[in-house]
Each structure stands twice: as structure tokens, then as C-alpha cells.
GROMACS .gro file of C-alpha atoms in nm:
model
   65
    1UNK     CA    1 -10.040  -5.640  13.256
    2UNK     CA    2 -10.360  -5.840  13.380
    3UNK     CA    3 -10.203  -6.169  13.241
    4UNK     CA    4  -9.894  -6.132  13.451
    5UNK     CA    5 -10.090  -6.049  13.738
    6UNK     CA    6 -10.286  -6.375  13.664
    7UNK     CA    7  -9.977  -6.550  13.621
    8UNK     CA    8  -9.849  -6.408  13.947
    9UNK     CA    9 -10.181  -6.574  14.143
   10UNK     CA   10 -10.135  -6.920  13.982
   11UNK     CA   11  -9.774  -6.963  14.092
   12UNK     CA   12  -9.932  -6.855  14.470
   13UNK     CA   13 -10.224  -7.030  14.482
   14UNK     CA   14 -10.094  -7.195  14.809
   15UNK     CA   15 -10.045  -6.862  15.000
   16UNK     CA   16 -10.307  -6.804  15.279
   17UNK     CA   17 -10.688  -6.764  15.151
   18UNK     CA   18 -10.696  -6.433  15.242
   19UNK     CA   19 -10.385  -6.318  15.017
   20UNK     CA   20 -10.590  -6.538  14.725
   21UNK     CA   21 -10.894  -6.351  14.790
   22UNK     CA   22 -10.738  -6.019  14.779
   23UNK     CA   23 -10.585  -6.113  14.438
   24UNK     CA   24 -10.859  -6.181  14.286
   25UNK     CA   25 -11.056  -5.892  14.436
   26UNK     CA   26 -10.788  -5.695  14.264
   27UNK     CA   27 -10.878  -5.856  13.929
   28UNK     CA   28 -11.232  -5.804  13.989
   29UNK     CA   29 -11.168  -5.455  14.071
   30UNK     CA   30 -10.952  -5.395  13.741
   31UNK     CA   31 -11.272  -5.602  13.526
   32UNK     CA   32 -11.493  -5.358  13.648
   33UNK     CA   33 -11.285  -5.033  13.621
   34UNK     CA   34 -11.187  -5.127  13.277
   35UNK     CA   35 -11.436  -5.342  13.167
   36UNK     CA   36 -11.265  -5.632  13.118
   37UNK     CA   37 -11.424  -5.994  13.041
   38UNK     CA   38 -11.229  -6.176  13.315
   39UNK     CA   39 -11.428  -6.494  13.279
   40UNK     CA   40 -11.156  -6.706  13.187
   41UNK     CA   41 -10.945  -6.607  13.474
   42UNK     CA   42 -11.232  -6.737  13.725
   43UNK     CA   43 -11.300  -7.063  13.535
   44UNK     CA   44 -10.914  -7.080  13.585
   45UNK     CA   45 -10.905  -7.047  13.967
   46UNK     CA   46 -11.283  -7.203  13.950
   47UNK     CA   47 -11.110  -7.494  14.184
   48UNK     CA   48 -10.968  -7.219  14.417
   49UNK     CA   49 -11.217  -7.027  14.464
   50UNK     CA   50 -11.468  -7.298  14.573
   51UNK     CA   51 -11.204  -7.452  14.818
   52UNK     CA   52 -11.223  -7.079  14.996
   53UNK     CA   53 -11.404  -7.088  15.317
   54UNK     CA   54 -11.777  -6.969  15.273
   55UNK     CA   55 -11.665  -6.601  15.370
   56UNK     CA   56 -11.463  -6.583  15.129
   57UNK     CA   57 -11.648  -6.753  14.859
   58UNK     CA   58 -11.945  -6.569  14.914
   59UNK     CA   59 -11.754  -6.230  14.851
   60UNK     CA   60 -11.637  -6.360  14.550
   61UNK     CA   61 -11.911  -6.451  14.417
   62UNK     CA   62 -12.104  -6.113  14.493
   63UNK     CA   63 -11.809  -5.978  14.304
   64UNK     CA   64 -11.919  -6.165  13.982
   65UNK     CA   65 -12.237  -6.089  14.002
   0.00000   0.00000   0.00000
């Protein structure tokens, strides 16, 4: 189910930043719950997530962390 959510966020990735960032909070919030090794699916969006405005960047990376 997390791979077509994935899959859902790559054919978006040009929706607004905040819709991005909420995505991938979700993911976050699903690696944690279930403790699931979502490393791949930054280094994926790696690109993405560093073209985020600094808000947002900085919330995702205190999510990795």
C-alpha cells in the first residue's frame, strides 16, 4: 500500500509544496507507526525535498531524524 502511495507522490510532484510536504509527512508518519525503512523513498524525492522552501525542508528533515 506504501508503494502506491509513493507512486501516487511521484506522478504529483508538481502540486503545491505544501500538498508535497504533507505527503511525505504521511509517509513519515506510516515509517514510524510501522516501522518501516523508508530510506529509499527520501533518496527518491531527495531532489524534491531540497527544492522545498526552508520551512518546509527543515520539518522534513526533523522528521528523519
Amino acid at each position: 500500500m506504501l508503494n502506491d502511495y509513493v507512486e501516487c507522490i511521484a506522478v504529483t510532484t508538481n502540486e503545491a509544496d505544501k500538498e508535497m510536504v504533507t505527503k511525505l509527512l504521511n509517509v513519515m508518519l506510516a515509517a514510524n507507526r510501522y516501522q518501516i525503512d523508508v530510506d529509499n523513498i527520501l533518496r527518491r524525492f531527495e531532489t524534491e525535498i531540497n527544492l522545498l522552501p526552508n520551512s518546509n525542508h527543515l520539518l522534513i528533515c526533523i522528521l528523519i531524524k
